Amino acid sequence: MQYQSQSVAKLYFIAAIGLFLGQILFGTVLGAQYIWGDFLFPAIPFNVARMVHTNLLIVWLLFGFMGAAYYLIPEESETELFSPILAILMFWVFLAAGAATILAYLLVPYATLAEITMNDLLPTMGREFLEQPTITKIGIVIVALSFLFNIGMTMLKGRKTVISMIMFLGLVGLAVFFLFSFVNPHNLIEDKFWWWWVVHLWVEGVWELIMGAMLAFVLIKTTGVDREIIEKWLYVIIAMSLITGLIGMGHHYYWIGTPEYWQWWGSIFSAMEPIPFFMMVLYTFNMVNQRRREHPNKVALLWAQGTAVMAFLGAGVWGFIHTLAPVNYYTHGTQVTAAHGHMAFYGAYVMITLAIISYAMPLLRGRVANSNQAQIVEMWSFWLMTIAMVFITLFLTAAGVLQVWLQRYTETPMGFMEVQDKLEIFYMMREIAGIVFLIGLGIYIYSFFVGGEEEASA
Amino acid sequence: MSEVFTKTMARNIFYGGTTFFFLLLLALTFDTISVLPERDHRENITPEVVLGKKVWEDNNCIGCHTLLGEGAYFAPELGNVYKRFGNSTDAIKGFIMSRPKDGIPGRRSMPQFNLSEEELTGIAEFLKWTSEVNTANWPPNIQG
Ligand code: HEM
Ligand code: HEM
Ligand SMILES: [Fe+2]
């Protein structure tokens, strides 16, 4: 750690990991409800557990991105953070708002929550991933604005690098597209149309800039490869992301009432969306091979390589398999979608966040890298979580293919509930893999407490 | 990457490409919004349908169900449930009304929402309207 104010990142990273644990606990609850339909009913209905699972995911990733920015922006700008106090204040505001919202999901019926938060004044609730009360959404915007102000001012007074510019651009995009969550017309079709401007333009648009910047930062630090080379790659990768991903949004406009021409636009452009993810693999492994130094933090590099590979598999390969309109006609809204959603989110955004935490946390705790023992424990958690996620994806894909076969791609379609009964074995195996994931996460958390001979202090 | 391809060129491709394709997206969006009325039959969005969408959102139905293929994959697709239930809004209302408070043992269960008659009519009309949107022939069959 070169600048004192980078230490605010530590708070953000700790919160991120804590919420991550909550997310996965509720994931295993959901997995159990898929097998035993009445598990925890009516105390925690499926939809409530799901909101908790997905919203915790988004919130902890946002904590991770903000922590990453607070860590890397001062270092890139070669100056102290504009206002560490503001960063700490906003941390507590965001944590309190997030915790209150999650608790409210669990403690109050959703309709009551909508009522007491006066959703009718500006209805934004009740849509997938955007379930937060309007007041929470407004809070998110305020936190985002002061965060952007803080890192923006830091960049203004310091050195401007490509990495910090791209990071900033991605984060501004994140905030700007979140504003579409306030657009909720009475017309369901228009509502759905704009909803994707948040969800798709996040994960297949501006978040890729954030991911690219974080990955480039970790690679520069751990491989010592010339910044010029890394920055050139970064530009090409994110250029491809947006060139393919903006019109690629058409892959969500096939069957929701939007015109048929989207089947062409969406299929052609989204079929190219794997390209930037593939380039990320090439580039990461290239940079590691050309490395000019042996950084003692081996596990950070493992996460960096892991994120490139898993993002390519989850987003690139699993995205491609259902993105062409004639295929999506059958797979739309099935377990195939869930399979893809899991591996893509894990591979791209979970793993890049864990990569930067892995790199920065030891430095924030006053050492270049953790002890060998601690790194080995963390590597175990890497493999357990990653392999568990591969299996979750495979089981869900198998379930999805069978679901399509029995319910859709047939002359004699079976009803939804009947088909689900037949998929039980896959849901069983998914749950087991999910528990392995949870164990892996437990080991990950434990790795922070493993002592041993530490590397020279930073 | 070779020396002929410079960082400045890469940067220009990023900014130029992004601008171009964002403008293209805006153009397509503009066209979509202008032709949507023919496809979504918005003339049929009555106050009941509007209320139905509110009930849909206030009770987070999307957290278990898909609607036109989007949402959660735990419970049946509802975009065409009106047709699956024999073009009957009463059947939809009856189903929602009759959910046991404590669920059905061993089966995936839907909560009892205690909706008023007005809200039930709203949600049924909303699902009826949704089933009439031109969705390019999706879902493939009546089972959704
Ligand atoms: C890291 C990047 C990505 C993430 C995190 C991600 C995540 C997701 C998630 C969560 C969904 C489900 C949305 C819902 O609930 O309705 C989804 C849907 C979809 N994704 Fe991705 N995705 C990524 C990249 C891609 C790419 C590159 C492609 C194409 C090559 C793709 C193709 C699709 C398609 C076609 C759907 C719609 C599935 C359906 O019809 O049900 N995704 N994605
Ligand atoms: C880091 C790991 C995880 C990530 C990133 C993640 C992400 C997600 C996302 C994005 C969704 C929404 C999916 C969609 O709309 O397509 C989701 C839903 C879900 N997740 Fe996870 N999840 C993780 C771990 C788990 C685990 C370990 C389990 C279970 C053992 C689990 C079970 C579920 C279930 C059952 C759903 C609901 C699917 C449905 O709508 O029917 N998740 N998760
Ligand atoms: Fe997408």
XYZ file of C-alpha atoms and ligand atoms in Angstrom:
689
model
C 0.000 0.000 0.000
C 1.527 3.245 -1.131
C -1.051 5.755 0.036
C -2.553 5.869 3.487
C -6.051 6.577 2.204
C -6.148 3.340 0.225
C -6.913 1.681 3.533
C -10.616 2.556 3.239
C -10.769 -0.251 0.695
C -10.341 -2.735 3.526
C -13.757 -1.915 5.002
C -15.396 -2.411 1.636
C -13.668 -5.739 1.065
C -14.613 -7.090 4.491
C -18.250 -6.147 3.982
C -18.180 -7.716 0.528
C -16.985 -11.050 1.873
C -19.521 -11.039 4.704
C -22.411 -10.420 2.333
C -21.027 -13.025 -0.068
C -21.419 -15.592 2.712
C -25.034 -14.518 3.180
C -25.653 -14.819 -0.546
C -24.398 -18.387 -0.675
C -26.289 -19.447 2.456
C -29.490 -18.339 0.776
C -28.376 -20.037 -2.431
C -28.366 -23.335 -0.597
C -31.820 -22.561 0.833
C -33.094 -21.991 -2.718
C -31.453 -25.193 -3.850
C -33.236 -27.069 -1.053
C -36.577 -25.519 -1.977
C -36.101 -26.810 -5.500
C -36.009 -30.331 -4.032
C -38.425 -30.039 -1.104
C -40.983 -27.588 -2.414
C -42.341 -26.694 1.023
C -38.953 -26.215 2.727
C -39.271 -23.222 5.099
C -42.702 -22.405 3.660
C -44.456 -20.110 4.483
C -41.773 -18.498 6.687
C -39.341 -17.886 3.819
C -41.085 -18.371 0.472
C -38.893 -19.050 -2.549
C -39.253 -15.551 -3.959
C -38.019 -14.008 -0.718
C -34.968 -16.262 -0.520
C -34.275 -15.503 -4.163
C -34.406 -11.759 -3.663
C -32.020 -12.079 -0.759
C -29.672 -14.267 -2.829
C -29.574 -12.073 -5.916
C -29.653 -8.702 -4.163
C -26.861 -9.713 -1.826
C -24.885 -10.732 -4.892
C -25.324 -7.340 -6.512
C -24.657 -5.429 -3.310
C -21.493 -7.300 -2.410
C -20.155 -6.972 -5.931
C -20.793 -3.232 -5.696
C -18.904 -3.173 -2.407
C -16.119 -5.058 -4.159
C -16.018 -2.650 -7.112
C -16.002 0.371 -4.826
C -13.280 -1.135 -2.672
C -11.292 -1.878 -5.808
C -11.686 1.711 -6.961
C -10.650 3.119 -3.595
C -7.604 0.905 -3.735
C -6.482 1.361 -7.297
C -7.477 4.946 -8.106
C -5.094 6.568 -5.556
C -2.307 4.265 -6.627
C -2.853 4.932 -10.323
C -3.316 8.659 -9.718
C -0.281 8.734 -7.431
C -2.060 10.803 -4.843
C -4.127 10.388 -1.700
C -7.854 9.876 -2.012
C -9.764 13.163 -2.248
C -11.809 12.465 0.881
C -11.310 9.324 2.958
C -13.933 10.570 5.417
C -16.582 10.684 2.696
C -15.602 7.174 1.641
C -15.990 5.862 5.184
C -19.261 7.687 5.702
C -20.696 6.317 2.469
C -19.551 2.875 3.454
C -21.736 2.940 6.542
C -24.656 4.501 4.703
C -24.518 1.824 2.035
C -24.079 -0.996 4.528
C -26.969 0.227 6.674
C -29.247 0.686 3.665
C -28.302 -2.717 2.291
C -28.747 -4.529 5.591
C -32.059 -2.809 6.312
C -33.379 -3.772 2.890
C -32.367 -7.422 3.204
C -33.832 -7.641 6.705
C -37.037 -6.066 5.481
C -37.345 -8.719 2.754
C -37.074 -11.384 5.428
C -39.221 -9.833 8.125
C -42.086 -8.108 6.329
C -44.367 -9.398 3.578
C -43.253 -7.823 0.318
C -46.600 -6.116 -0.287
C -46.364 -4.513 3.150
C -42.849 -3.347 2.395
C -44.103 -1.777 -0.827
C -46.799 -0.028 1.141
C -44.691 1.338 3.986
C -41.989 2.560 1.621
C -44.686 4.296 -0.422
C -43.935 2.492 -3.626
C -47.035 4.013 -5.223
C -45.397 7.442 -5.315
C -42.769 6.175 -7.722
C -43.353 2.473 -8.380
C -40.063 0.696 -9.071
C -40.390 -2.496 -7.014
C -41.338 -6.040 -7.912
C -39.101 -6.501 -10.933
C -36.341 -9.075 -11.049
C -33.062 -7.822 -9.496
C -34.694 -4.418 -8.954
C -36.814 -5.484 -5.996
C -35.365 -2.849 -3.646
C -37.794 -0.249 -2.282
C -37.631 3.024 -4.205
C -36.078 4.718 -1.193
C -33.229 2.194 -1.231
C -32.735 2.839 -4.933
C -32.487 6.546 -4.255
C -29.967 5.775 -1.526
C -27.921 3.753 -3.984
C -27.876 6.695 -6.374
C -26.700 9.052 -3.625
C -23.948 6.668 -2.535
C -22.908 6.182 -6.157
C -22.774 9.912 -6.818
C -20.637 10.729 -3.811
C -18.419 7.776 -4.622
C -17.941 8.976 -8.206
C -17.299 12.492 -6.956
C -14.669 11.207 -4.554
C -12.711 9.138 -7.046
C -13.288 11.679 -9.814
C -11.701 14.426 -7.726
C -8.844 12.111 -6.855
C -8.187 11.462 -10.518
C -8.391 15.159 -11.351
C -5.627 16.076 -8.954
C -3.331 13.228 -9.962
C -1.894 11.229 -12.811
C -4.450 10.055 -15.369
C -3.876 6.537 -16.575
C -5.802 4.408 -19.015
C -6.715 2.010 -16.224
C -8.157 4.688 -13.984
C -10.020 6.267 -16.910
C -11.609 2.975 -17.948
C -12.452 2.116 -14.346
C -14.078 5.499 -13.939
C -15.962 5.240 -17.210
C -17.283 1.825 -16.212
C -18.431 3.072 -12.826
C -20.093 6.141 -14.320
C -21.852 3.832 -16.770
C -22.964 1.655 -13.886
C -24.558 4.634 -12.169
C -26.083 6.046 -15.343
C -27.713 2.800 -16.456
C -28.992 2.181 -12.942
C -31.177 5.241 -13.474
C -33.269 3.134 -15.856
C -34.456 1.230 -12.790
C -36.675 4.247 -12.134
C -38.366 3.787 -15.503
C -41.422 1.618 -14.993
C -44.249 2.305 -17.442
C -47.719 0.791 -16.960
C -47.132 -1.010 -20.214
C -45.356 -4.273 -19.316
C -43.656 -4.486 -22.694
C -42.068 -1.068 -22.380
C -41.167 -1.898 -18.788
C -39.365 -5.027 -19.955
C -37.666 -3.150 -22.768
C -36.059 -0.614 -20.419
C -35.377 -3.152 -17.681
C -32.675 -4.641 -19.870
C -30.987 -1.274 -20.091
C -30.037 -1.881 -16.489
C -29.382 -5.598 -16.514
C -27.867 -6.284 -19.915
C -26.026 -2.995 -20.294
C -24.532 -3.654 -16.887
C -23.216 -7.193 -17.200
C -22.506 -7.187 -20.920
C -21.536 -3.549 -21.130
C -20.141 -1.217 -18.539
C -19.248 -3.879 -15.980
C -16.881 -5.375 -18.528
C -14.996 -2.080 -18.436
C -14.740 -2.357 -14.676
C -13.621 -5.944 -14.923
C -11.091 -5.087 -17.622
C -9.602 -2.276 -15.558
C -9.372 -4.398 -12.410
C -7.779 -7.264 -14.295
C -5.283 -4.945 -15.994
C -4.314 -3.464 -12.642
C -3.703 -6.844 -11.039
C -1.733 -8.005 -14.072
C 0.499 -4.946 -14.143
C 1.236 -5.331 -10.459
C 1.841 -9.061 -10.379
C 3.570 -9.637 -13.729
C 5.500 -6.388 -14.113
C 4.709 -6.356 -17.835
C 4.999 -2.987 -19.541
C 1.936 -0.825 -18.956
C 1.814 0.226 -22.629
C 1.205 -3.340 -23.735
C -1.454 -4.032 -21.142
C -3.288 -0.798 -21.868
C -3.385 -1.483 -25.583
C -4.970 -4.858 -24.939
C -7.390 -3.306 -22.498
C -8.636 -0.847 -25.113
C -9.118 -3.533 -27.721
C -10.956 -5.812 -25.308
C -13.403 -3.226 -24.067
C -13.874 -1.916 -27.602
C -15.002 -5.396 -28.607
C -17.199 -5.654 -25.514
C -19.208 -2.584 -26.362
C -19.198 -2.992 -30.139
C -20.777 -6.436 -29.747
C -22.615 -5.970 -26.468
C -24.655 -2.846 -27.174
C -26.564 -4.279 -30.120
C -26.160 -7.726 -28.567
C -28.883 -6.586 -26.172
C -31.178 -7.709 -28.980
C -30.870 -11.275 -27.642
C -33.366 -10.238 -24.957
C -35.783 -8.714 -27.432
C -36.764 -11.863 -29.294
C -39.964 -12.865 -27.476
C -41.167 -10.031 -25.291
C -43.348 -8.245 -27.814
C -40.528 -6.342 -29.519
C -40.211 -6.477 -33.340
C -38.866 -9.590 -35.064
C -35.852 -7.810 -36.556
C -34.206 -8.116 -33.170
C -33.829 -11.819 -33.871
C -31.272 -10.848 -36.520
C -29.571 -7.996 -34.745
C -29.464 -9.864 -31.456
C -28.259 -13.157 -32.852
C -25.515 -11.697 -35.010
C -24.082 -9.257 -32.503
C -24.420 -11.371 -29.391
C -22.811 -14.288 -31.214
C -19.702 -12.071 -31.283
C -19.881 -11.227 -27.589
C -17.607 -14.130 -26.650
C -14.744 -12.473 -28.597
C -13.707 -10.014 -25.868
C -13.899 -12.791 -23.281
C -11.694 -14.966 -25.434
C -9.238 -12.123 -25.841
C -9.133 -11.778 -22.083
C -7.942 -15.372 -21.816
C -5.266 -14.890 -24.482
C -4.066 -11.692 -22.945
C -3.990 -12.868 -19.353
C -1.983 -15.967 -20.175
C 0.257 -13.984 -22.500
C 1.040 -11.445 -19.817
C 1.734 -14.172 -17.278
C 4.110 -15.878 -19.704
C 5.913 -12.621 -20.410
C 6.134 -11.699 -16.745
C 9.159 -9.722 -15.664
C 8.937 -10.552 -12.000
C 7.968 -13.359 -9.681
C 5.462 -11.767 -7.416
C 5.234 -13.592 -4.083
C 1.434 -13.343 -4.175
C 0.841 -16.431 -6.283
C -2.787 -16.852 -5.387
C -3.763 -13.412 -6.698
C -2.446 -14.454 -10.082
C -4.370 -17.704 -9.831
C -7.606 -15.761 -9.352
C -6.706 -13.492 -12.266
C -6.123 -16.429 -14.581
C -9.181 -18.164 -13.194
C -11.426 -15.209 -13.875
C -10.321 -15.008 -17.503
C -10.998 -18.697 -18.101
C -14.244 -18.934 -16.161
C -15.660 -15.714 -17.595
C -14.969 -17.068 -21.052
C -16.703 -20.349 -20.205
C -19.656 -18.838 -18.356
C -20.329 -15.744 -20.430
C -18.697 -16.726 -23.709
C -19.462 -20.415 -24.129
C -22.590 -20.730 -21.984
C -23.837 -17.431 -23.357
C -23.302 -18.543 -26.921
C -25.104 -21.867 -26.573
C -28.479 -20.183 -26.042
C -28.047 -16.818 -27.704
C -29.096 -17.587 -31.287
C -32.792 -16.886 -31.725
C -33.789 -20.364 -33.004
C -32.160 -21.947 -29.944
C -33.350 -19.329 -27.514
C -36.906 -19.937 -28.711
C -36.722 -23.213 -26.788
C -34.340 -22.401 -23.948
C -35.709 -18.958 -23.023
C -36.438 -18.835 -19.304
C -35.376 -22.394 -18.493
C -32.691 -23.917 -16.289
C -30.275 -23.327 -19.175
C -30.575 -19.629 -18.413
C -29.912 -20.287 -14.731
C -26.844 -22.359 -15.612
C -25.426 -19.541 -17.705
C -26.324 -16.846 -15.176
C -24.432 -18.664 -12.434
C -21.227 -19.408 -14.243
C -21.077 -16.024 -15.949
C -21.585 -14.046 -12.755
C -19.164 -16.218 -10.867
C -16.488 -16.334 -13.553
C -16.535 -12.682 -14.475
C -17.569 -10.604 -11.508
C -17.150 -12.770 -8.436
C -13.707 -13.982 -9.434
C -12.350 -10.603 -10.543
C -13.458 -9.162 -7.215
C -11.790 -11.994 -5.336
C -8.677 -11.451 -7.466
C -8.321 -7.844 -6.440
C -9.103 -8.660 -2.815
C -6.488 -11.368 -2.950
C -3.945 -8.935 -4.327
C -4.800 -5.923 -2.174
C -5.765 -7.394 1.175
C -2.256 -8.524 2.188
C -0.930 -5.073 1.263
C -3.683 -3.438 3.248
C -2.639 -5.607 6.158
C 0.978 -4.515 5.798
C 2.648 -7.275 3.822
C 3.433 -7.968 0.175
C 1.789 -11.341 0.263
C 0.329 -13.765 2.737
C 2.350 -16.639 4.127
C 2.723 -19.728 2.045
C 0.359 -21.648 4.283
C -2.331 -18.992 3.957
C -1.920 -18.919 0.181
C -2.243 -22.670 -0.040
C -5.459 -22.582 1.971
C -6.778 -19.853 -0.322
C -5.849 -21.917 -3.368
C -7.884 -24.791 -1.962
C -10.851 -22.480 -1.669
C -10.270 -21.319 -5.248
C -10.458 -24.859 -6.563
C -13.357 -25.935 -4.370
C -15.525 -22.976 -5.298
C -14.588 -23.053 -8.954
C -15.088 -26.774 -9.412
C -18.339 -26.629 -7.450
C -19.532 -23.874 -9.778
C -18.588 -25.931 -12.826
C -20.733 -28.756 -11.494
C -23.631 -26.482 -10.575
C -23.539 -25.258 -14.158
C -23.354 -28.750 -15.633
C -26.252 -30.070 -13.534
C -28.417 -27.078 -14.339
C -27.588 -27.418 -18.021
C -28.593 -31.078 -17.953
C -31.811 -30.144 -16.155
C -32.426 -27.391 -18.685
C -31.922 -29.584 -21.721
C -34.287 -32.181 -20.329
C -36.800 -29.494 -19.434
C -36.764 -28.217 -23.012
C -37.066 -31.734 -24.335
C -40.082 -32.690 -22.221
C -41.911 -29.410 -22.106
C -41.083 -27.561 -25.308
C -39.264 -29.408 -28.054
C -41.925 -32.066 -28.425
C -45.274 -32.858 -29.965
C -46.625 -33.974 -26.607
C -45.558 -31.323 -24.119
C -45.773 -32.107 -20.414
C -46.837 -29.520 -17.861
C -44.255 -27.440 -16.046
C -44.731 -28.951 -12.580
C -44.678 -32.504 -13.895
C -41.416 -31.854 -15.725
C -39.861 -30.318 -12.638
C -40.567 -33.529 -10.713
C -38.575 -35.452 -13.282
C -35.581 -33.165 -12.838
C -35.263 -33.791 -9.119
C -32.074 -35.830 -9.382
C -30.279 -32.928 -11.047
C -31.501 -30.503 -8.415
C -30.248 -32.914 -5.773
C -26.780 -32.937 -7.312
C -26.849 -29.165 -7.737
C -27.560 -28.820 -4.031
C -24.616 -31.042 -3.153
C -22.353 -28.993 -5.396
C -23.777 -25.887 -3.744
C -22.810 -27.177 -0.323
C -19.296 -27.856 -1.603
C -19.270 -24.253 -2.791
C -20.291 -23.123 0.670
C -17.488 -25.187 2.222
C -15.051 -23.632 -0.249
C -16.215 -20.202 0.819
C -15.750 -21.152 4.448
C -12.174 -22.165 3.687
C -11.681 -18.913 1.820
C -12.734 -16.932 4.866
C -10.577 -19.112 7.091
C -7.541 -18.348 4.899
C -7.550 -14.787 6.234
C -6.809 -16.136 9.684
C -3.990 -18.494 8.761
C -0.730 -17.153 10.147
C 2.710 -18.443 9.246
C 5.891 -16.904 7.959
C 4.845 -13.732 6.151
C 6.499 -12.122 3.182
C 8.499 -8.974 3.822
C 6.337 -6.074 4.893
C 5.223 -3.632 2.244
C 0.246 -7.071 -30.645
C 2.562 -5.624 -33.238
C 4.072 -2.156 -33.317
C 2.041 -0.954 -36.298
C -1.068 -1.229 -34.196
C -0.621 1.500 -31.623
C -2.374 2.264 -28.390
C -3.847 5.405 -29.921
C -5.441 3.343 -32.657
C -6.870 0.975 -30.057
C -8.243 3.904 -28.113
C -9.867 5.383 -31.198
C -11.529 2.095 -32.034
C -12.926 2.001 -28.522
C -14.357 5.506 -28.516
C -15.387 5.479 -32.174
C -16.887 2.004 -32.066
C -18.759 2.666 -28.846
C -20.199 5.915 -30.143
C -21.243 4.409 -33.436
C -22.932 1.368 -31.954
C -24.582 3.339 -29.204
C -26.122 5.605 -31.828
C -27.239 2.553 -33.762
C -28.819 1.216 -30.589
C -30.645 4.502 -30.127
C -31.925 4.367 -33.703
C -33.214 0.817 -33.257
C -34.742 1.797 -29.930
C -36.538 4.683 -31.540
C -37.946 2.413 -34.207
C -38.972 -0.241 -31.691
C -40.799 2.232 -29.499
C -42.655 3.586 -32.505
C -43.882 0.194 -33.734
C -44.644 -1.291 -30.311
C -48.261 -0.064 -30.151
C -49.227 -2.440 -32.984
C -47.725 -5.358 -31.119
C -48.662 -4.737 -27.506
C -52.255 -3.583 -28.107
C -51.917 -0.835 -25.575
C -55.417 0.349 -26.376
C -56.511 -2.565 -24.182
C -54.584 -1.409 -21.124
C -57.580 -0.622 -18.959
C -57.369 0.699 -15.382
C -57.864 -2.924 -14.317
C -54.771 -4.002 -16.255
C -52.828 -1.166 -14.661
C -53.984 -2.284 -11.218
C -53.066 -5.844 -12.141
C -49.507 -4.856 -12.936
C -49.305 -3.106 -9.593
C -50.545 -6.234 -7.801
C -48.055 -8.276 -9.793
C -45.203 -6.042 -8.649
C -46.349 -5.457 -5.071
C -46.424 -9.206 -4.436
C -43.220 -10.029 -6.291
C -44.832 -12.734 -8.426
C -41.719 -12.554 -10.640
C -39.697 -14.068 -7.780
C -41.134 -17.528 -8.545
C -42.631 -17.247 -12.031
C -41.450 -16.272 -15.457
C -43.539 -13.810 -17.446
C -42.785 -13.977 -21.166
C -39.773 -16.067 -20.205
C -38.202 -13.607 -17.778
C -38.088 -13.955 -14.028
C -37.604 -17.023 -11.856
C -37.751 -20.628 -12.991
C -39.407 -22.149 -9.933
C -43.047 -21.965 -11.027
C -45.023 -22.021 -14.304
C -44.749 -19.424 -17.073
C -47.656 -17.003 -16.741
C -47.480 -15.115 -20.048
C -49.905 -17.603 -21.553
C -51.664 -18.863 -18.414
C -54.877 -17.183 -19.548
C -54.914 -19.436 -22.586
C -53.749 -22.479 -20.612
C -56.667 -21.943 -18.268
C -59.110 -22.079 -21.181
C -59.291 -18.304 -21.782
C -60.842 -17.846 -18.391
C -60.076 -14.998 -16.022
C -62.273 -16.702 -13.445
C -60.041 -19.766 -13.464
C -57.012 -17.567 -12.774
C -58.801 -15.814 -9.946
C -59.975 -19.120 -8.542
C -56.473 -20.549 -8.566
C -54.887 -17.593 -6.796
C -57.713 -17.383 -4.275
C -57.575 -21.027 -3.328
C -53.900 -21.295 -2.301
C -53.677 -22.857 1.157
C -52.070 -20.568 3.721
C -49.542 -23.173 4.832
C -48.761 -24.471 1.374
C -49.169 -27.976 0.020
C -47.049 -30.542 1.889
C -44.100 -31.750 -0.155
C -45.028 -29.625 -3.151
C -43.699 -26.292 -4.349
C -46.194 -23.907 -2.928
C -47.573 -20.547 -3.790
C -48.429 -18.179 -0.933
C -51.954 -17.063 -0.083
C -51.875 -13.353 -0.846
C -55.355 -12.492 0.480
C -56.100 -10.304 -2.523
C -59.338 -8.348 -2.720
C -61.888 -9.068 -5.443
C -60.762 -5.926 -7.243
C -57.111 -6.941 -7.102
C -57.928 -10.450 -8.315
C -59.800 -9.038 -11.285
C -56.879 -6.729 -11.953
C -54.259 -9.465 -11.963
C -56.420 -11.715 -14.141
C -57.017 -8.906 -16.640
C -53.309 -8.101 -16.619
C -52.448 -11.726 -17.439
C -55.129 -11.797 -20.117
C -53.721 -8.652 -21.718
C -50.194 -10.087 -21.555
C -51.298 -13.265 -23.314
C -52.512 -11.156 -26.242
C -49.205 -9.405 -26.904
C -47.555 -10.385 -30.190
C -44.522 -12.329 -28.931
C -43.353 -13.785 -32.249
C -45.150 -17.020 -31.450
C -43.473 -17.650 -28.112
C -43.878 -19.848 -26.035
C -43.629 -22.880 -28.315
C -46.716 -24.524 -26.869
C -49.484 -24.115 -24.330
C -47.412 -25.487 -21.440
C -45.230 -22.359 -21.594
C -20.235 -11.685 -17.550
C -21.129 -11.538 -18.413
C -22.528 -12.080 -18.287
C -23.311 -12.233 -17.184
C -22.967 -11.912 -15.743
C -24.574 -12.774 -17.639
C -25.648 -13.060 -16.816
C -26.910 -13.395 -17.250
C -28.067 -13.579 -16.404
C -28.091 -13.448 -14.887
C -29.120 -13.864 -17.206
C -30.550 -14.123 -16.761
C -31.307 -12.858 -16.794
C -32.722 -13.060 -16.323
O -32.905 -13.290 -15.138
O -33.650 -13.003 -17.131
C -28.637 -13.873 -18.563
C -29.395 -14.109 -19.681
C -28.887 -14.291 -20.945
N -27.561 -14.183 -21.327
Fe -26.041 -13.614 -20.163
N -24.526 -12.948 -18.991
C -23.285 -12.546 -19.434
C -22.816 -12.577 -20.727
C -23.504 -13.133 -21.789
C -22.970 -13.310 -23.116
C -21.570 -12.922 -23.553
C -23.961 -13.868 -23.870
C -23.961 -14.275 -25.320
C -22.970 -14.755 -25.958
C -25.123 -14.014 -23.019
C -26.333 -14.483 -23.423
C -27.480 -14.484 -22.658
C -28.808 -14.779 -23.160
C -29.179 -15.166 -24.592
C -29.685 -14.657 -22.091
C -31.209 -14.849 -22.100
C -31.581 -16.206 -21.611
C -33.053 -16.454 -21.755
O -33.584 -16.244 -22.849
O -33.668 -16.877 -20.790
N -24.807 -13.563 -21.767
N -27.283 -13.596 -18.571
C -21.000 -17.150 -6.331
C -21.896 -18.036 -6.510
C -23.265 -17.735 -7.043
C -23.655 -16.764 -7.920
C -22.777 -15.734 -8.604
C -25.082 -16.885 -8.097
C -25.862 -16.067 -8.902
C -27.212 -16.192 -9.123
C -27.976 -15.425 -10.062
C -27.399 -14.357 -10.984
C -29.263 -15.830 -10.009
C -30.397 -15.350 -10.884
C -30.394 -16.327 -12.024
C -31.183 -16.047 -13.219
O -32.101 -15.222 -13.219
O -30.891 -16.714 -14.238
C -29.328 -16.888 -9.038
C -30.444 -17.612 -8.722
C -30.411 -18.789 -8.024
N -29.316 -19.335 -7.384
Fe -27.448 -18.618 -7.337
N -25.543 -17.921 -7.341
C -24.449 -18.478 -6.690
C -24.459 -19.561 -5.862
C -25.533 -20.382 -5.687
C -25.520 -21.606 -4.959
C -24.321 -22.179 -4.236
C -26.777 -22.134 -5.071
C -27.392 -23.403 -4.558
C -26.926 -24.382 -4.030
C -27.586 -21.220 -5.846
C -28.916 -21.417 -6.165
C -29.702 -20.551 -6.863
C -31.091 -20.778 -7.170
C -31.897 -22.011 -6.802
C -31.537 -19.663 -7.874
C -32.947 -19.408 -8.397
C -33.111 -19.896 -9.794
C -34.514 -19.700 -10.222
O -34.934 -18.590 -10.499
O -35.272 -20.671 -10.278
N -26.796 -20.163 -6.213
N -28.056 -17.083 -8.506
Fe -27.612 -10.096 -22.324
